[in-house]
């Protein structure tokens, strides 16, 4: 029955591949982190790298988390010599087969109306909403004030898909 057993192995391999396909998403979030905030602070910021493995561009249109009353997608720009930040109209573009980096002094997810200060060593859940990829839930670790993300070796931060 050699022929039959070879078929069985092939069928088993095909079945094993199904769960992996079901969980794949075009958007993956790498190294999310938030900066610790001083006590009394009402705002904070979240940074990350968003990778898009799809051949179609996507767009980060919103975010939600229990740690703050409002979350906005912001950019920072120097206008007339002054660093200003504003909400990005229509959301943040994530290029096809590319990535966008959210980092201090640039793009970030703004936490407005923080309920408690963000303490280094803590982490909190956050859900990102993409135009095409839908909701992506991540866990955001909080790093000390002045922390550089390159110095830390945070893993995927407990990423999972909705
Ligand atoms: Cu901001």
Short mmCIF file of N, CA and C and ligand atoms in Angstrom, two decimals:
data_model
loop_
_atom_site.label_atom_id
_atom_site.label_comp_id
_atom_site.label_asym_id
_atom_site.label_seq_id
_atom_site.Cartn_x
_atom_site.Cartn_y
_atom_site.Cartn_z
N UNK A 1 0.84 -1.20 0.00
CA UNK A 1 0.00 0.00 0.00
C UNK A 1 0.87 1.25 0.00
N UNK A 2 2.00 1.17 -0.64
CA UNK A 2 2.93 2.29 -0.61
C UNK A 2 2.32 3.54 -1.25
N UNK A 3 1.64 3.34 -2.36
CA UNK A 3 1.02 4.47 -3.06
C UNK A 3 0.01 5.19 -2.15
N UNK A 4 -0.79 4.42 -1.44
CA UNK A 4 -1.82 4.99 -0.56
C UNK A 4 -1.19 5.83 0.56
N UNK A 5 -0.10 5.32 1.14
CA UNK A 5 0.48 6.05 2.27
C UNK A 5 1.10 7.37 1.81
N UNK A 6 1.61 7.41 0.60
CA UNK A 6 2.15 8.67 0.09
C UNK A 6 1.04 9.70 -0.07
N UNK A 7 -0.08 9.24 -0.55
CA UNK A 7 -1.23 10.15 -0.68
C UNK A 7 -1.64 10.69 0.68
N UNK A 8 -1.65 9.82 1.69
CA UNK A 8 -2.05 10.23 3.04
C UNK A 8 -1.12 11.32 3.57
N UNK A 9 0.17 11.15 3.32
CA UNK A 9 1.12 12.16 3.81
C UNK A 9 0.88 13.51 3.14
N UNK A 10 0.66 13.49 1.82
CA UNK A 10 0.40 14.73 1.11
C UNK A 10 -0.85 15.41 1.64
N UNK A 11 -1.91 14.62 1.87
CA UNK A 11 -3.17 15.16 2.38
C UNK A 11 -2.96 15.77 3.77
N UNK A 12 -2.17 15.12 4.59
CA UNK A 12 -1.92 15.62 5.94
C UNK A 12 -1.16 16.94 5.89
N UNK A 13 -0.21 17.05 4.98
CA UNK A 13 0.56 18.30 4.84
C UNK A 13 -0.35 19.44 4.39
N UNK A 14 -1.28 19.12 3.47
CA UNK A 14 -2.19 20.16 2.98
C UNK A 14 -3.10 20.65 4.11
N UNK A 15 -3.58 19.73 4.93
CA UNK A 15 -4.45 20.11 6.04
C UNK A 15 -3.67 20.96 7.05
N UNK A 16 -2.42 20.61 7.28
CA UNK A 16 -1.61 21.33 8.26
C UNK A 16 -1.39 22.78 7.83
N UNK A 17 -1.44 23.03 6.52
CA UNK A 17 -1.18 24.37 6.01
C UNK A 17 -2.39 25.29 6.17
N UNK A 18 -3.57 24.73 6.34
CA UNK A 18 -4.79 25.52 6.36
C UNK A 18 -4.84 26.54 7.52
N UNK A 19 -4.55 26.13 8.77
CA UNK A 19 -4.63 27.11 9.86
C UNK A 19 -3.68 28.29 9.66
N UNK A 20 -2.49 28.02 9.11
CA UNK A 20 -1.52 29.09 8.89
C UNK A 20 -2.07 30.10 7.89
N UNK A 21 -2.73 29.63 6.85
CA UNK A 21 -3.30 30.53 5.85
C UNK A 21 -4.43 31.36 6.46
N UNK A 22 -5.25 30.71 7.29
CA UNK A 22 -6.40 31.40 7.86
C UNK A 22 -5.96 32.56 8.76
N UNK A 23 -4.79 32.45 9.38
CA UNK A 23 -4.35 33.48 10.32
C UNK A 23 -3.53 34.58 9.66
N UNK A 24 -3.18 34.41 8.40
CA UNK A 24 -2.30 35.40 7.80
C UNK A 24 -3.08 36.69 7.53
N UNK A 25 -2.38 37.81 7.66
CA UNK A 25 -2.99 39.10 7.37
C UNK A 25 -1.99 39.89 6.56
N UNK A 26 -2.49 40.79 5.75
CA UNK A 26 -1.59 41.58 4.91
C UNK A 26 -0.79 42.58 5.73
N UNK A 27 -1.31 42.90 6.94
CA UNK A 27 -0.65 43.92 7.76
C UNK A 27 -0.07 43.29 9.02
N UNK A 28 1.18 43.59 9.31
CA UNK A 28 1.80 43.11 10.54
C UNK A 28 2.50 44.24 11.26
N UNK A 29 2.32 44.25 12.57
CA UNK A 29 2.88 45.33 13.39
C UNK A 29 4.11 44.81 14.12
N UNK A 30 5.21 45.54 13.98
CA UNK A 30 6.47 45.14 14.57
C UNK A 30 6.90 46.15 15.65
N UNK A 31 7.39 45.65 16.78
CA UNK A 31 7.97 46.47 17.84
C UNK A 31 7.13 47.67 18.27
N UNK A 32 5.86 47.43 18.67
CA UNK A 32 5.10 48.57 19.21
C UNK A 32 5.66 48.98 20.57
N UNK A 33 5.60 50.26 20.88
CA UNK A 33 6.01 50.73 22.21
C UNK A 33 5.41 52.10 22.48
N UNK A 34 5.26 52.40 23.75
CA UNK A 34 4.78 53.72 24.16
C UNK A 34 5.78 54.28 25.15
N UNK A 35 5.87 55.60 25.16
CA UNK A 35 6.79 56.24 26.09
C UNK A 35 6.07 56.44 27.43
N UNK A 36 6.79 56.17 28.53
CA UNK A 36 6.23 56.41 29.86
C UNK A 36 5.90 57.90 30.00
N UNK A 37 4.84 58.20 30.76
CA UNK A 37 4.42 59.60 30.91
C UNK A 37 4.58 60.03 32.37
N UNK A 38 4.90 61.32 32.59
CA UNK A 38 4.97 61.83 33.96
C UNK A 38 3.58 61.84 34.59
N UNK A 39 3.53 61.78 35.92
CA UNK A 39 2.22 61.75 36.57
C UNK A 39 1.47 63.04 36.25
N UNK A 40 0.18 62.92 36.02
CA UNK A 40 -0.64 64.08 35.67
C UNK A 40 -0.73 64.33 34.19
N UNK A 41 0.12 63.67 33.38
CA UNK A 41 0.06 63.88 31.94
C UNK A 41 -1.25 63.34 31.38
N UNK A 42 -1.81 64.09 30.44
CA UNK A 42 -3.09 63.69 29.85
C UNK A 42 -2.92 63.13 28.45
N UNK A 43 -1.71 63.19 27.93
CA UNK A 43 -1.49 62.66 26.59
C UNK A 43 -0.28 61.74 26.57
N UNK A 44 -0.27 60.83 25.60
CA UNK A 44 0.86 59.94 25.39
C UNK A 44 0.94 59.60 23.92
N UNK A 45 1.97 58.83 23.55
CA UNK A 45 2.14 58.48 22.14
C UNK A 45 2.60 57.03 22.02
N UNK A 46 2.13 56.39 20.94
CA UNK A 46 2.49 55.00 20.66
C UNK A 46 3.21 54.95 19.32
N UNK A 47 4.29 54.16 19.28
CA UNK A 47 5.11 54.03 18.08
C UNK A 47 5.21 52.57 17.67
N UNK A 48 5.51 52.33 16.40
CA UNK A 48 5.59 50.95 15.89
C UNK A 48 6.04 51.00 14.43
N UNK A 49 6.31 49.83 13.88
CA UNK A 49 6.51 49.70 12.44
C UNK A 49 5.36 48.88 11.88
N UNK A 50 4.70 49.39 10.84
CA UNK A 50 3.59 48.68 10.21
C UNK A 50 4.06 48.16 8.86
N UNK A 51 4.02 46.83 8.71
CA UNK A 51 4.43 46.20 7.46
C UNK A 51 3.21 45.76 6.67
N UNK A 52 3.24 46.00 5.38
CA UNK A 52 2.14 45.60 4.50
C UNK A 52 2.68 44.65 3.44
N UNK A 53 2.28 43.37 3.51
CA UNK A 53 2.78 42.37 2.56
C UNK A 53 1.85 42.24 1.35
N UNK A 54 0.80 43.07 1.30
CA UNK A 54 -0.14 43.00 0.19
C UNK A 54 0.36 43.85 -0.99
N UNK A 55 -0.12 43.50 -2.20
CA UNK A 55 0.25 44.29 -3.38
C UNK A 55 -0.67 45.51 -3.51
N UNK A 56 -1.56 45.70 -2.54
CA UNK A 56 -2.42 46.89 -2.53
C UNK A 56 -2.06 47.76 -1.32
N UNK A 57 -2.04 49.06 -1.53
CA UNK A 57 -1.77 49.98 -0.43
C UNK A 57 -2.92 49.92 0.58
N UNK A 58 -2.59 50.17 1.83
CA UNK A 58 -3.62 50.18 2.87
C UNK A 58 -3.50 51.51 3.62
N UNK A 59 -4.34 51.66 4.65
CA UNK A 59 -4.38 52.94 5.33
C UNK A 59 -4.79 52.71 6.78
N UNK A 60 -4.00 53.24 7.71
CA UNK A 60 -4.37 53.18 9.13
C UNK A 60 -5.34 54.33 9.40
N UNK A 61 -6.59 53.97 9.67
CA UNK A 61 -7.62 55.01 9.77
C UNK A 61 -8.00 55.34 11.21
N UNK A 62 -7.64 54.46 12.16
CA UNK A 62 -8.03 54.76 13.54
C UNK A 62 -7.44 53.76 14.50
N UNK A 63 -7.64 54.05 15.79
CA UNK A 63 -7.14 53.16 16.84
C UNK A 63 -8.01 53.33 18.06
N UNK A 64 -8.05 52.30 18.90
CA UNK A 64 -8.81 52.41 20.14
C UNK A 64 -8.10 51.64 21.24
N UNK A 65 -8.24 52.12 22.46
CA UNK A 65 -7.64 51.47 23.62
C UNK A 65 -8.34 51.99 24.87
N UNK A 66 -8.37 51.15 25.89
CA UNK A 66 -9.02 51.55 27.14
C UNK A 66 -8.19 52.57 27.93
N UNK A 67 -6.91 52.75 27.59
CA UNK A 67 -6.06 53.61 28.42
C UNK A 67 -6.34 55.10 28.23
N UNK A 68 -7.02 55.45 27.13
CA UNK A 68 -7.28 56.87 26.86
C UNK A 68 -8.66 57.03 26.25
N UNK A 69 -9.24 58.22 26.40
CA UNK A 69 -10.60 58.42 25.90
C UNK A 69 -10.63 58.58 24.38
N UNK A 70 -9.58 59.16 23.81
CA UNK A 70 -9.55 59.38 22.36
C UNK A 70 -8.18 59.00 21.81
N UNK A 71 -8.16 58.33 20.66
CA UNK A 71 -6.91 58.03 19.98
C UNK A 71 -6.96 58.62 18.58
N UNK A 72 -5.86 59.28 18.19
CA UNK A 72 -5.79 59.87 16.85
C UNK A 72 -4.47 59.48 16.19
N UNK A 73 -4.50 59.46 14.85
CA UNK A 73 -3.29 59.19 14.09
C UNK A 73 -2.67 60.55 13.75
N UNK A 74 -1.46 60.80 14.27
CA UNK A 74 -0.84 62.12 14.14
C UNK A 74 0.44 62.09 13.34
N UNK A 75 0.79 63.24 12.82
CA UNK A 75 2.12 63.44 12.26
C UNK A 75 2.72 64.69 12.86
N UNK A 76 4.06 64.73 12.93
CA UNK A 76 4.76 65.92 13.40
C UNK A 76 5.52 66.50 12.23
N UNK A 77 5.47 67.83 12.14
CA UNK A 77 6.14 68.51 11.04
C UNK A 77 6.67 69.84 11.54
N UNK A 78 7.78 70.28 10.98
CA UNK A 78 8.26 71.61 11.31
C UNK A 78 7.61 72.59 10.35
N UNK A 79 6.81 73.52 10.90
CA UNK A 79 6.14 74.54 10.10
C UNK A 79 6.65 75.90 10.57
N UNK A 80 7.30 76.64 9.66
CA UNK A 80 7.87 77.95 10.00
C UNK A 80 8.78 77.86 11.24
N UNK A 81 9.59 76.81 11.29
CA UNK A 81 10.55 76.67 12.38
C UNK A 81 9.97 76.14 13.68
N UNK A 82 8.69 75.83 13.68
CA UNK A 82 8.06 75.34 14.91
C UNK A 82 7.55 73.92 14.67
N UNK A 83 7.89 73.02 15.62
CA UNK A 83 7.40 71.64 15.52
C UNK A 83 5.93 71.61 15.86
N UNK A 84 5.14 71.16 14.90
CA UNK A 84 3.70 71.09 15.13
C UNK A 84 3.22 69.67 14.88
N UNK A 85 2.14 69.30 15.58
CA UNK A 85 1.57 67.99 15.28
C UNK A 85 0.10 68.15 14.96
N UNK A 86 -0.36 67.27 14.08
CA UNK A 86 -1.76 67.35 13.67
C UNK A 86 -2.26 65.96 13.28
N UNK A 87 -3.56 65.83 13.31
CA UNK A 87 -4.19 64.59 12.87
C UNK A 87 -4.03 64.48 11.36
N UNK A 88 -3.70 63.29 10.89
CA UNK A 88 -3.52 63.10 9.45
C UNK A 88 -4.89 62.91 8.81
N UNK A 89 -5.27 63.80 7.91
CA UNK A 89 -6.60 63.66 7.28
C UNK A 89 -6.67 62.36 6.48
N UNK A 90 -7.69 61.56 6.74
CA UNK A 90 -7.88 60.32 5.99
C UNK A 90 -7.04 59.16 6.48
N UNK A 91 -6.17 59.39 7.46
CA UNK A 91 -5.37 58.31 8.01
C UNK A 91 -3.98 58.23 7.40
N UNK A 92 -3.20 57.28 7.91
CA UNK A 92 -1.80 57.13 7.52
C UNK A 92 -1.67 56.05 6.45
N UNK A 93 -1.12 56.43 5.28
CA UNK A 93 -0.96 55.49 4.17
C UNK A 93 0.12 54.45 4.50
N UNK A 94 -0.18 53.19 4.22
CA UNK A 94 0.80 52.11 4.35
C UNK A 94 1.04 51.57 2.95
N UNK A 95 2.24 51.80 2.38
CA UNK A 95 2.46 51.46 0.97
C UNK A 95 2.36 49.97 0.71
N UNK A 96 1.96 49.62 -0.52
CA UNK A 96 1.91 48.22 -0.94
C UNK A 96 3.30 47.61 -0.85
N UNK A 97 3.38 46.38 -0.35
CA UNK A 97 4.67 45.69 -0.20
C UNK A 97 5.71 46.58 0.45
N UNK A 98 5.29 47.31 1.47
CA UNK A 98 6.21 48.24 2.13
C UNK A 98 5.88 48.39 3.59
N UNK A 99 6.45 49.43 4.17
CA UNK A 99 6.26 49.65 5.60
C UNK A 99 6.22 51.14 5.90
N UNK A 100 5.59 51.48 7.01
CA UNK A 100 5.64 52.85 7.49
C UNK A 100 6.08 52.79 8.95
N UNK A 101 6.96 53.71 9.34
CA UNK A 101 7.52 53.69 10.70
C UNK A 101 6.92 54.84 11.50
N UNK A 102 6.34 54.50 12.64
CA UNK A 102 5.86 55.50 13.58
C UNK A 102 6.94 55.65 14.65
N UNK A 103 7.47 56.88 14.82
CA UNK A 103 8.58 57.07 15.75
C UNK A 103 8.54 58.49 16.29
N UNK A 104 9.26 58.74 17.40
CA UNK A 104 9.25 60.09 17.97
C UNK A 104 9.68 61.14 16.95
N UNK A 105 8.96 62.26 16.92
CA UNK A 105 9.25 63.33 15.98
C UNK A 105 8.61 63.14 14.63
N UNK A 106 7.83 62.08 14.49
CA UNK A 106 7.23 61.77 13.20
C UNK A 106 5.80 61.25 13.43
N UNK A 107 5.43 60.23 12.69
CA UNK A 107 4.08 59.67 12.87
C UNK A 107 3.95 58.99 14.23
N UNK A 108 2.76 59.09 14.80
CA UNK A 108 2.48 58.39 16.07
C UNK A 108 0.98 58.23 16.25
N UNK A 109 0.63 57.28 17.12
CA UNK A 109 -0.76 57.18 17.56
C UNK A 109 -0.85 57.97 18.86
N UNK A 110 -1.66 59.03 18.83
CA UNK A 110 -1.77 59.93 19.97
C UNK A 110 -2.83 59.43 20.95
N UNK A 111 -2.44 59.34 22.20
CA UNK A 111 -3.39 58.99 23.26
C UNK A 111 -3.83 60.29 23.91
N UNK A 112 -5.11 60.59 23.84
CA UNK A 112 -5.63 61.85 24.38
C UNK A 112 -6.61 61.52 25.50
N UNK A 113 -6.43 62.18 26.63
CA UNK A 113 -7.29 61.89 27.78
C UNK A 113 -6.86 60.60 28.47
N UNK A 114 -5.56 60.50 28.76
CA UNK A 114 -5.03 59.33 29.47
C UNK A 114 -5.74 59.15 30.81
N UNK A 115 -6.15 57.93 31.09
CA UNK A 115 -6.85 57.69 32.36
C UNK A 115 -5.86 57.53 33.50
N UNK A 116 -4.69 56.97 33.21
CA UNK A 116 -3.62 56.81 34.20
C UNK A 116 -2.30 57.05 33.50
N UNK A 117 -1.27 57.49 34.25
CA UNK A 117 0.04 57.63 33.61
C UNK A 117 0.53 56.28 33.08
N UNK A 118 1.30 56.32 31.99
CA UNK A 118 1.89 55.09 31.46
C UNK A 118 3.21 54.84 32.19
N UNK A 119 3.31 53.68 32.83
CA UNK A 119 4.50 53.37 33.63
C UNK A 119 5.39 52.39 32.90
N UNK A 120 6.70 52.67 32.93
CA UNK A 120 7.67 51.77 32.29
C UNK A 120 7.50 50.37 32.86
N UNK A 121 7.50 49.38 31.98
CA UNK A 121 7.35 47.99 32.41
C UNK A 121 5.93 47.48 32.26
N UNK A 122 4.96 48.40 32.25
CA UNK A 122 3.57 48.01 32.02
C UNK A 122 3.34 47.76 30.53
N UNK A 123 2.20 47.19 30.20
CA UNK A 123 1.80 47.11 28.79
C UNK A 123 0.28 47.19 28.73
N UNK A 124 -0.23 47.55 27.57
CA UNK A 124 -1.68 47.68 27.43
C UNK A 124 -2.11 47.27 26.02
N UNK A 125 -3.37 46.80 25.90
CA UNK A 125 -3.86 46.39 24.58
C UNK A 125 -4.34 47.58 23.75
N UNK A 126 -4.16 47.49 22.47
CA UNK A 126 -4.57 48.56 21.56
C UNK A 126 -5.03 47.92 20.26
N UNK A 127 -6.09 48.44 19.69
CA UNK A 127 -6.59 47.91 18.42
C UNK A 127 -6.44 48.96 17.32
N UNK A 128 -5.76 48.56 16.26
CA UNK A 128 -5.58 49.44 15.10
C UNK A 128 -6.63 49.08 14.06
N UNK A 129 -7.16 50.08 13.37
CA UNK A 129 -8.13 49.81 12.31
C UNK A 129 -7.56 50.25 10.97
N UNK A 130 -7.53 49.28 10.04
CA UNK A 130 -7.02 49.55 8.69
C UNK A 130 -8.17 49.50 7.70
N UNK A 131 -8.05 50.31 6.67
CA UNK A 131 -9.08 50.38 5.63
C UNK A 131 -9.34 49.00 5.01
N UNK A 132 -8.27 48.27 4.67
CA UNK A 132 -8.45 46.97 4.02
C UNK A 132 -8.25 45.80 4.96
N UNK A 133 -7.23 45.86 5.80
CA UNK A 133 -6.89 44.71 6.67
C UNK A 133 -7.82 44.60 7.86
N UNK A 134 -8.64 45.62 8.12
CA UNK A 134 -9.56 45.56 9.25
C UNK A 134 -8.87 45.83 10.57
N UNK A 135 -9.34 45.18 11.62
CA UNK A 135 -8.79 45.43 12.95
C UNK A 135 -7.59 44.53 13.23
N UNK A 136 -6.55 45.11 13.81
CA UNK A 136 -5.37 44.37 14.24
C UNK A 136 -5.12 44.74 15.70
N UNK A 137 -5.17 43.74 16.57
CA UNK A 137 -4.96 43.98 18.00
C UNK A 137 -3.51 43.73 18.37
N UNK A 138 -2.94 44.64 19.14
CA UNK A 138 -1.55 44.51 19.56
C UNK A 138 -1.46 44.77 21.06
N UNK A 139 -0.34 44.37 21.66
CA UNK A 139 -0.04 44.71 23.05
C UNK A 139 1.15 45.66 23.03
N UNK A 140 0.98 46.81 23.68
CA UNK A 140 2.00 47.86 23.62
C UNK A 140 2.76 47.92 24.94
N UNK A 141 4.05 47.57 24.95
CA UNK A 141 4.84 47.73 26.17
C UNK A 141 5.23 49.19 26.38
N UNK A 142 5.28 49.61 27.65
CA UNK A 142 5.66 50.99 27.98
C UNK A 142 7.14 51.01 28.34
N UNK A 143 7.86 51.94 27.73
CA UNK A 143 9.29 52.06 27.98
C UNK A 143 9.58 53.35 28.72
N UNK A 144 10.70 53.37 29.45
CA UNK A 144 11.07 54.52 30.25
C UNK A 144 11.23 55.78 29.43
N UNK A 145 11.08 56.93 30.09
CA UNK A 145 11.22 58.21 29.39
C UNK A 145 12.62 58.32 28.81
N UNK A 146 12.69 58.74 27.55
CA UNK A 146 13.98 58.87 26.89
C UNK A 146 14.48 57.55 26.31
N UNK A 147 13.65 56.51 26.37
CA UNK A 147 14.08 55.21 25.85
C UNK A 147 14.22 55.26 24.34
N UNK A 148 15.19 54.52 23.85
CA UNK A 148 15.33 54.38 22.41
C UNK A 148 14.88 52.97 22.04
N UNK A 149 13.93 52.86 21.10
CA UNK A 149 13.39 51.54 20.78
C UNK A 149 14.46 50.59 20.26
N UNK A 150 15.51 51.12 19.61
CA UNK A 150 16.54 50.24 19.04
C UNK A 150 17.32 49.53 20.14
N UNK A 151 17.34 50.14 21.34
CA UNK A 151 18.09 49.55 22.44
C UNK A 151 17.37 48.38 23.09
N UNK A 152 16.09 48.28 22.83
CA UNK A 152 15.30 47.24 23.48
C UNK A 152 15.07 46.11 22.50
N UNK A 153 14.89 44.93 23.05
CA UNK A 153 14.65 43.79 22.16
C UNK A 153 13.25 43.24 22.39
N UNK A 154 12.28 44.12 22.29
CA UNK A 154 10.90 43.66 22.42
C UNK A 154 10.54 42.77 21.23
N UNK A 155 9.80 41.74 21.50
CA UNK A 155 9.39 40.84 20.43
C UNK A 155 8.16 41.41 19.73
N UNK A 156 7.33 40.58 19.23
CA UNK A 156 6.16 41.05 18.50
C UNK A 156 5.11 41.67 19.43
N UNK A 157 5.34 41.66 20.70
CA UNK A 157 4.41 42.31 21.62
C UNK A 157 3.07 41.61 21.72
N UNK A 158 3.06 40.32 21.58
CA UNK A 158 1.81 39.57 21.74
C UNK A 158 0.78 39.86 20.68
N UNK A 159 1.24 40.08 19.46
CA UNK A 159 0.34 40.45 18.38
C UNK A 159 -0.65 39.35 18.07
N UNK A 160 -1.90 39.72 17.87
CA UNK A 160 -2.86 38.75 17.35
C UNK A 160 -3.90 39.47 16.50
N UNK A 161 -4.53 38.68 15.65
CA UNK A 161 -5.50 39.26 14.73
C UNK A 161 -6.92 39.10 15.27
N UNK A 162 -7.76 40.05 14.94
CA UNK A 162 -9.18 39.89 15.27
C UNK A 162 -9.86 39.11 14.15
CU1 LIG B 1 0.26 63.79 18.57
#
